[in-house]
PDB file of C-alpha atoms in Angstrom:
ATOM      1  CA  MET A 253       6.485  47.813 -21.561  1.00 56.00           C
ATOM      2  CA  THR A 254       9.095  50.124 -20.610  1.00 65.00           C
ATOM      3  CA  ILE A 255       9.789  50.885 -16.878  1.00 62.00           C
ATOM      4  CA  THR A 256      10.083  54.462 -15.837  1.00 63.00           C
ATOM      5  CA  SER A 257      10.932  56.408 -12.788  1.00 64.00           C
ATOM      6  CA  ALA A 258       7.254  57.340 -11.890  1.00 67.00           C
ATOM      7  CA  MET A 259       6.496  53.413 -12.008  1.00 64.00           C
ATOM      8  CA  PRO A 260       5.446  52.306  -7.934  1.00 66.00           C
ATOM      9  CA  LYS A 261       8.276  49.748  -6.884  1.00 67.00           C
ATOM     10  CA  ALA A 262       7.368  47.550  -4.305  1.00 65.00           C
ATOM     11  CA  ARG A 263      10.109  47.913  -1.526  1.00 70.00           C
ATOM     12  CA  LYS A 264      12.145  45.192   0.055  1.00 71.00           C
ATOM     13  CA  ARG A 265      10.650  42.967   3.037  1.00 62.00           C
ATOM     14  CA  PRO A 266      12.445  41.965   6.015  1.00 60.00           C
ATOM     15  CA  THR A 267      13.149  38.254   5.955  1.00 58.00           C
ATOM     16  CA  ARG A 268      12.666  37.716   9.613  1.00 56.00           C
ATOM     17  CA  THR A 269       9.763  36.149  11.812  1.00 54.00           C
ATOM     18  CA  ARG A 270       6.795  38.334  11.990  1.00 64.00           C
ATOM     19  CA  THR A 271       5.483  37.401  15.124  1.00 69.00           C
ATOM     20  CA  LYS A 272       6.709  36.428  18.305  1.00 77.00           C
ATOM     21  CA  ARG A 273       4.353  34.151  19.252  1.00 81.00           C
ATOM     22  CA  VAL A 274       5.501  30.206  19.640  1.00 84.00           C
ATOM     23  CA  SER A 275       3.198  27.154  20.249  1.00 84.00           C
ATOM     24  CA  SER A 276       3.098  25.758  23.613  1.00 87.00           C
ATOM     25  CA  LEU A 277       3.756  22.350  22.147  1.00 89.00           C
ATOM     26  CA  PRO A 278       7.318  20.672  22.852  1.00 90.00           C
ATOM     27  CA  ALA A 279       9.792  21.769  20.448  1.00 90.00           C
ATOM     28  CA  ILE A 280      10.819  19.283  17.446  1.00 90.00           C
ATOM     29  CA  LYS A 281      14.193  17.766  17.921  1.00 91.00           C
ATOM     30  CA  LEU A 282      15.739  17.128  14.021  1.00 88.00           C
ATOM     31  CA  SER A 283      17.561  14.077  15.556  1.00 87.00           C
ATOM     32  CA  ARG A 284      14.096  12.367  16.466  1.00 90.00           C
ATOM     33  CA  LEU A 285      12.811  12.969  13.163  1.00 89.00           C
ATOM     34  CA  PRO A 286      13.918  10.674   9.808  1.00 90.00           C
ATOM     35  CA  PRO A 287      16.411  11.855   7.794  1.00 88.00           C
ATOM     36  CA  SER A 288      13.838  12.125   4.636  1.00 88.00           C
ATOM     37  CA  HIS A 289      11.823  14.406   6.566  1.00 90.00           C
ATOM     38  CA  ILE A 290      14.214  17.207   6.551  1.00 89.00           C
ATOM     39  CA  ASP A 291      16.099  19.543   3.816  1.00 89.00           C
ATOM     40  CA  LEU A 292      19.137  21.133   5.094  1.00 87.00           C
ATOM     41  CA  ARG A 293      20.428  21.514   1.570  1.00 87.00           C
ATOM     42  CA  ASP A 294      20.240  25.144   1.660  1.00 87.00           C
ATOM     43  CA  PRO A 295      20.156  26.369   5.507  1.00 82.00           C
ATOM     44  CA  LEU A 296      18.867  29.561   4.930  1.00 85.00           C
ATOM     45  CA  HIS A 297      15.282  27.955   3.169  1.00 87.00           C
ATOM     46  CA  ALA A 298      15.021  24.934   5.390  1.00 89.00           C
ATOM     47  CA  VAL A 299      12.005  22.898   5.183  1.00 91.00           C
ATOM     48  CA  LEU A 300      10.700  19.608   7.135  1.00 90.00           C
ATOM     49  CA  VAL A 301       7.868  17.881   7.126  1.00 90.00           C
ATOM     50  CA  CYS A 302       5.255  18.347   9.754  1.00 88.00           C
ATOM     51  CA  GLU A 303       4.321  15.937  12.150  1.00 86.00           C
ATOM     52  CA  ASP A 304       0.621  16.795  12.697  1.00 84.00           C
ATOM     53  CA  CYS A 305      -0.227  17.568   8.596  1.00 85.00           C
ATOM     54  CA  LYS A 306       2.360  15.631   6.979  1.00 86.00           C
ATOM     55  CA  THR A 307       3.382  18.583   4.679  1.00 86.00           C
ATOM     56  CA  LEU A 308       6.550  20.151   3.815  1.00 88.00           C
ATOM     57  CA  VAL A 309       6.960  23.230   5.971  1.00 88.00           C
ATOM     58  CA  PRO A 310       9.587  26.079   6.001  1.00 89.00           C
ATOM     59  CA  ILE A 311      11.575  27.256   9.161  1.00 88.00           C
ATOM     60  CA  THR A 312      11.462  30.718   9.787  1.00 86.00           C
ATOM     61  CA  GLY A 313      14.145  32.726  11.805  1.00 82.00           C
ATOM     62  CA  MET A 314      17.382  30.685  10.799  1.00 81.00           C
ATOM     63  CA  GLN A 315      19.481  33.694  11.174  1.00 80.00           C
ATOM     64  CA  GLY A 316      17.558  34.560  14.467  1.00 81.00           C
ATOM     65  CA  LYS A 317      17.879  33.248  17.968  1.00 84.00           C
ATOM     66  CA  VAL A 318      14.547  31.198  18.021  1.00 86.00           C
ATOM     67  CA  GLN A 319      13.869  28.894  14.593  1.00 87.00           C
ATOM     68  CA  LYS A 320      10.117  27.741  14.648  1.00 89.00           C
ATOM     69  CA  LEU A 321       7.918  26.192  11.501  1.00 87.00           C
ATOM     70  CA  VAL A 322       6.020  28.937   9.681  1.00 86.00           C
ATOM     71  CA  PRO A 323       2.260  29.368  10.277  1.00 85.00           C
ATOM     72  CA  HIS A 324       0.297  26.943   7.994  1.00 83.00           C
ATOM     73  CA  HIS A 325      -2.916  25.233   7.275  1.00 80.00           C
ATOM     74  CA  THR A 326      -3.634  21.495   7.474  1.00 78.00           C
ATOM     75  CA  GLY A 327      -5.550  20.852   3.996  1.00 73.00           C
ATOM     76  CA  LYS A 328      -4.635  21.479   0.461  1.00 72.00           C
ATOM     77  CA  ALA A 329      -4.619  25.391  -1.326  1.00 68.00           C
ATOM     78  CA  ASP A 330      -7.779  26.281  -2.675  1.00 72.00           C
ATOM     79  CA  GLU A 331      -9.728  22.946  -1.738  1.00 75.00           C
ATOM     80  CA  ALA A 332      -9.814  22.157   1.848  1.00 70.00           C
ATOM     81  CA  ALA A 333     -11.049  24.434   4.474  1.00 74.00           C
ATOM     82  CA  ALA A 334      -8.123  26.724   5.896  1.00 74.00           C
ATOM     83  CA  ILE A 335      -7.768  25.045   8.901  1.00 80.00           C
ATOM     84  CA  ARG A 336      -4.743  26.351  11.039  1.00 83.00           C
ATOM     85  CA  CYS A 337      -2.613  23.482  11.661  1.00 85.00           C
ATOM     86  CA  ARG A 338      -1.623  22.885  15.410  1.00 86.00           C
ATOM     87  CA  SER A 339       2.125  22.831  14.985  1.00 84.00           C
ATOM     88  CA  SER A 340       2.009  26.407  13.388  1.00 86.00           C
ATOM     89  CA  ASN A 341       5.010  28.694  15.081  1.00 88.00           C
ATOM     90  CA  ARG A 342       6.373  25.651  16.767  1.00 89.00           C
ATOM     91  CA  ARG A 343       9.758  25.538  18.286  1.00 90.00           C
ATOM     92  CA  ILE A 344      12.773  23.530  16.302  1.00 90.00           C
ATOM     93  CA  GLU A 345      16.015  22.012  17.852  1.00 90.00           C
ATOM     94  CA  PHE A 346      18.963  21.714  15.957  1.00 87.00           C
ATOM     95  CA  ASP A 347      20.441  19.251  18.222  1.00 89.00           C
ATOM     96  CA  MET A 348      22.111  17.884  14.935  1.00 88.00           C
ATOM     97  CA  THR A 349      24.710  19.402  12.213  1.00 88.00           C
ATOM     98  CA  ILE A 350      24.685  19.690   9.227  1.00 87.00           C
ATOM     99  CA  PRO A 351      27.008  17.159   8.122  1.00 91.00           C
ATOM    100  CA  GLU A 352      25.725  14.718  10.610  1.00 91.00           C
ATOM    101  CA  TRP A 353      22.354  14.820   8.578  1.00 89.00           C
ATOM    102  CA  ARG A 354      23.962  14.937   5.372  1.00 91.00           C
ATOM    103  CA  GLN A 355      25.380  11.501   7.049  1.00 92.00           C
ATOM    104  CA  ALA A 356      22.087  10.367   8.366  1.00 91.00           C
ATOM    105  CA  LEU A 357      20.633  10.785   5.179  1.00 90.00           C
ATOM    106  CA  ALA A 358      23.361   8.840   3.106  1.00 92.00           C
ATOM    107  CA  ASP A 359      22.885   6.115   5.495  1.00 91.00           C
ATOM    108  CA  ALA A 360      19.008   5.730   5.142  1.00 89.00           C
ATOM    109  CA  VAL A 361      19.597   5.993   1.531  1.00 88.00           C
ATOM    110  CA  THR A 362      21.695   2.852   1.239  1.00 88.00           C
ATOM    111  CA  GLU A 363      19.744   1.102   3.747  1.00 86.00           C
ATOM    112  CA  ALA A 364      16.694   1.563   1.775  1.00 84.00           C
ATOM    113  CA  SER A 365      18.240   0.665  -1.324  1.00 82.00           C
ATOM    114  CA  SER A 366      19.191  -2.728   0.380  1.00 80.00           C
ATOM    115  CA  ARG A 367      15.307  -3.452   0.838  1.00 77.00           C
ATOM    116  CA  GLN A 368      14.311  -2.993  -3.037  1.00 69.00           C
ATOM    117  CA  GLY A 369      12.479  -6.268  -3.603  1.00 74.00           C
ATOM    118  CA  THR A 370      13.929  -9.237  -6.025  1.00 74.00           C
ATOM    119  CA  THR A 371      12.026 -10.918  -8.628  1.00 80.00           C
ATOM    120  CA  VAL A 372      10.505 -14.342  -6.955  1.00 81.00           C
ATOM    121  CA  LEU A 373      11.383 -17.488  -8.488  1.00 79.00           C
ATOM    122  CA  PRO A 374       9.258 -20.549  -8.943  1.00 80.00           C
ATOM    123  CA  LYS A 375       9.138 -23.340  -6.941  1.00 79.00           C
ATOM    124  CA  ALA A 376      10.869 -26.461  -8.341  1.00 79.00           C
ATOM    125  CA  PHE A 377       9.019 -29.253  -9.474  1.00 78.00           C
ATOM    126  CA  SER A 378       9.512 -32.461  -8.191  1.00 85.00           C
ATOM    127  CA  PRO A 379      10.611 -35.217 -10.533  1.00 86.00           C
ATOM    128  CA  GLN A 380       7.343 -37.007 -10.246  1.00 87.00           C
ATOM    129  CA  THR A 381       5.323 -34.143 -11.134  1.00 86.00           C
ATOM    130  CA  ASP A 382       7.780 -32.920 -13.937  1.00 85.00           C
ATOM    131  CA  ARG A 383       6.973 -36.362 -15.806  1.00 86.00           C
ATOM    132  CA  THR A 384       2.988 -36.174 -15.310  1.00 86.00           C
ATOM    133  CA  LEU A 385       3.625 -32.741 -16.441  1.00 85.00           C
ATOM    134  CA  ARG A 386       5.680 -33.523 -19.424  1.00 86.00           C
ATOM    135  CA  ALA A 387       3.371 -36.714 -20.243  1.00 84.00           C
ATOM    136  CA  ARG A 388       0.305 -34.217 -20.653  1.00 83.00           C
ATOM    137  CA  ALA A 389       2.041 -31.776 -22.901  1.00 84.00           C
ATOM    138  CA  GLU A 390       3.075 -34.770 -25.239  1.00 84.00           C
ATOM    139  CA  ARG A 391      -0.482 -36.698 -25.330  1.00 82.00           C
ATOM    140  CA  THR A 392      -2.268 -35.875 -28.473  1.00 84.00           C
ATOM    141  CA  LEU A 393      -5.993 -35.906 -28.955  1.00 85.00           C
ATOM    142  CA  ALA A 394      -5.597 -39.660 -31.176  1.00 86.00           C
ATOM    143  CA  GLY A 395      -3.489 -40.839 -28.324  1.00 84.00           C
ATOM    144  CA  ARG A 396      -6.677 -39.776 -25.681  1.00 83.00           C
ATOM    145  CA  LEU A 397      -9.430 -41.009 -27.660  1.00 88.00           C
ATOM    146  CA  ALA A 398      -7.188 -44.699 -27.901  1.00 88.00           C
ATOM    147  CA  ASP A 399      -6.916 -44.273 -24.214  1.00 85.00           C
ATOM    148  CA  TRP A 400     -10.741 -43.612 -23.517  1.00 87.00           C
ATOM    149  CA  ASP A 401     -11.769 -46.433 -25.870  1.00 90.00           C
ATOM    150  CA  ALA A 402      -9.504 -49.065 -24.150  1.00 90.00           C
ATOM    151  CA  VAL A 403     -11.640 -48.096 -21.174  1.00 91.00           C
ATOM    152  CA  LEU A 404     -14.969 -47.612 -22.645  1.00 91.00           C
ATOM    153  CA  HIS A 405     -16.383 -51.117 -22.038  1.00 91.00           C
ATOM    154  CA  ARG A 406     -15.613 -50.897 -18.494  1.00 91.00           C
ATOM    155  CA  VAL A 407     -17.216 -47.793 -17.871  1.00 90.00           C
ATOM    156  CA  ALA A 408     -20.364 -49.133 -19.842  1.00 91.00           C
ATOM    157  CA  ALA A 409     -20.437 -52.086 -17.427  1.00 91.00           C
ATOM    158  CA  THR A 410     -20.167 -49.997 -14.509  1.00 90.00           C
ATOM    159  CA  ASP A 411     -23.023 -47.716 -15.363  1.00 88.00           C
ATOM    160  CA  LYS A 412     -25.106 -51.246 -16.065  1.00 87.00           C
ATOM    161  CA  ASN A 413     -24.426 -52.175 -12.690  1.00 85.00           C
ATOM    162  CA  ARG A 414     -25.529 -49.035 -10.715  1.00 82.00           C
ATOM    163  CA  ARG A 415     -28.964 -49.078 -12.838  1.00 79.00           C
ATOM    164  CA  THR A 416     -29.870 -52.639 -11.791  1.00 77.00           C
ATOM    165  CA  MET A 417     -31.977 -53.106  -8.742  1.00 67.00           C
ATOM    166  CA  PRO A 418     -30.853 -55.147  -5.973  1.00 67.00           C
ATOM    167  CA  ALA A 419     -32.559 -58.439  -4.888  1.00 67.00           C
ATOM    168  CA  GLY A 420     -35.802 -57.773  -3.551  1.00 63.00           C
ATOM    169  CA  ASP A 421     -37.622 -54.436  -3.468  1.00 59.00           C
ATOM    170  CA  THR A 422     -37.671 -53.764  -0.258  1.00 53.00           C
ATOM    171  CA  PRO A 423     -34.791 -53.170   2.533  1.00 55.00           C
ATOM    172  CA  THR A 424     -34.894 -56.111   5.740  1.00 60.00           C
ATOM    173  CA  GLU A 425     -35.692 -53.311   7.947  1.00 64.00           C
ATOM    174  CA  SER A 426     -37.484 -50.529   6.598  1.00 62.00           C
ATOM    175  CA  LEU A 427     -40.927 -49.859   4.724  1.00 64.00           C
ATOM    176  CA  ALA A 428     -41.003 -50.175   1.263  1.00 65.00           C
ATOM    177  CA  ALA A 429     -39.372 -47.230  -0.915  1.00 64.00           C
ATOM    178  CA  PRO A 430     -41.650 -45.511  -3.721  1.00 65.00           C
ATOM    179  CA  LEU A 431     -40.782 -46.189  -6.821  1.00 71.00           C
ATOM    180  CA  THR A 432     -43.238 -43.220  -8.117  1.00 76.00           C
ATOM    181  CA  THR A 433     -42.780 -39.445  -7.178  1.00 74.00           C
ATOM    182  CA  LEU A 434     -44.931 -37.953  -5.552  1.00 71.00           C
ATOM    183  CA  HIS A 435     -46.513 -34.797  -6.426  1.00 76.00           C
ATOM    184  CA  PRO A 436     -48.433 -33.418  -3.461  1.00 74.00           C
ATOM    185  CA  LYS A 437     -51.465 -31.190  -4.578  1.00 79.00           C
ATOM    186  CA  SER A 438     -52.408 -28.120  -2.851  1.00 78.00           C
ATOM    187  CA  PRO A 439     -55.992 -28.280  -0.929  1.00 77.00           C
ATOM    188  CA  ASP A 440     -58.816 -26.402  -2.755  1.00 73.00           C
ATOM    189  CA  ARG A 441     -60.398 -23.527  -0.965  1.00 60.00           C
TER     190      ARG A 441
END
């Protein structure tokens, strides 16, 4: 498409704050925010995280007398209802310079990098546990069968002793225990 002189051209709009309104909430001091919530790399297009809705919001009026947050909504665009954030048009106090912000950001990055997780090493075994685990690993099926055959006669003797009834069928101070299972019958209607 070719451009002709007859085609309309958009006029340049002023880059100033379009409203004189200011929020009644107290001004946000940059020194009280975490350095990672502020972006002053390009001072004319400064951005910070809104305290109320936790979204990145540009700061307007950087070349004017009053700097404030851009009017913005709390929800995502085209998804949530358009509800104006209460921190819209809230004043910003620049109580720190850009070099101070860069230094605070560098300190925060250094501190965060020192908090990186380390690998968790397993607890060392005691010598007895180590011997037990090694002996278990070295045992074979034939060795386990031989161990079982060595104690099989004692297991059989214990089972036989459990099955025998004590002398007399009644305990000394109570009624005789029934040897047959009782099955209650429901009354006929």
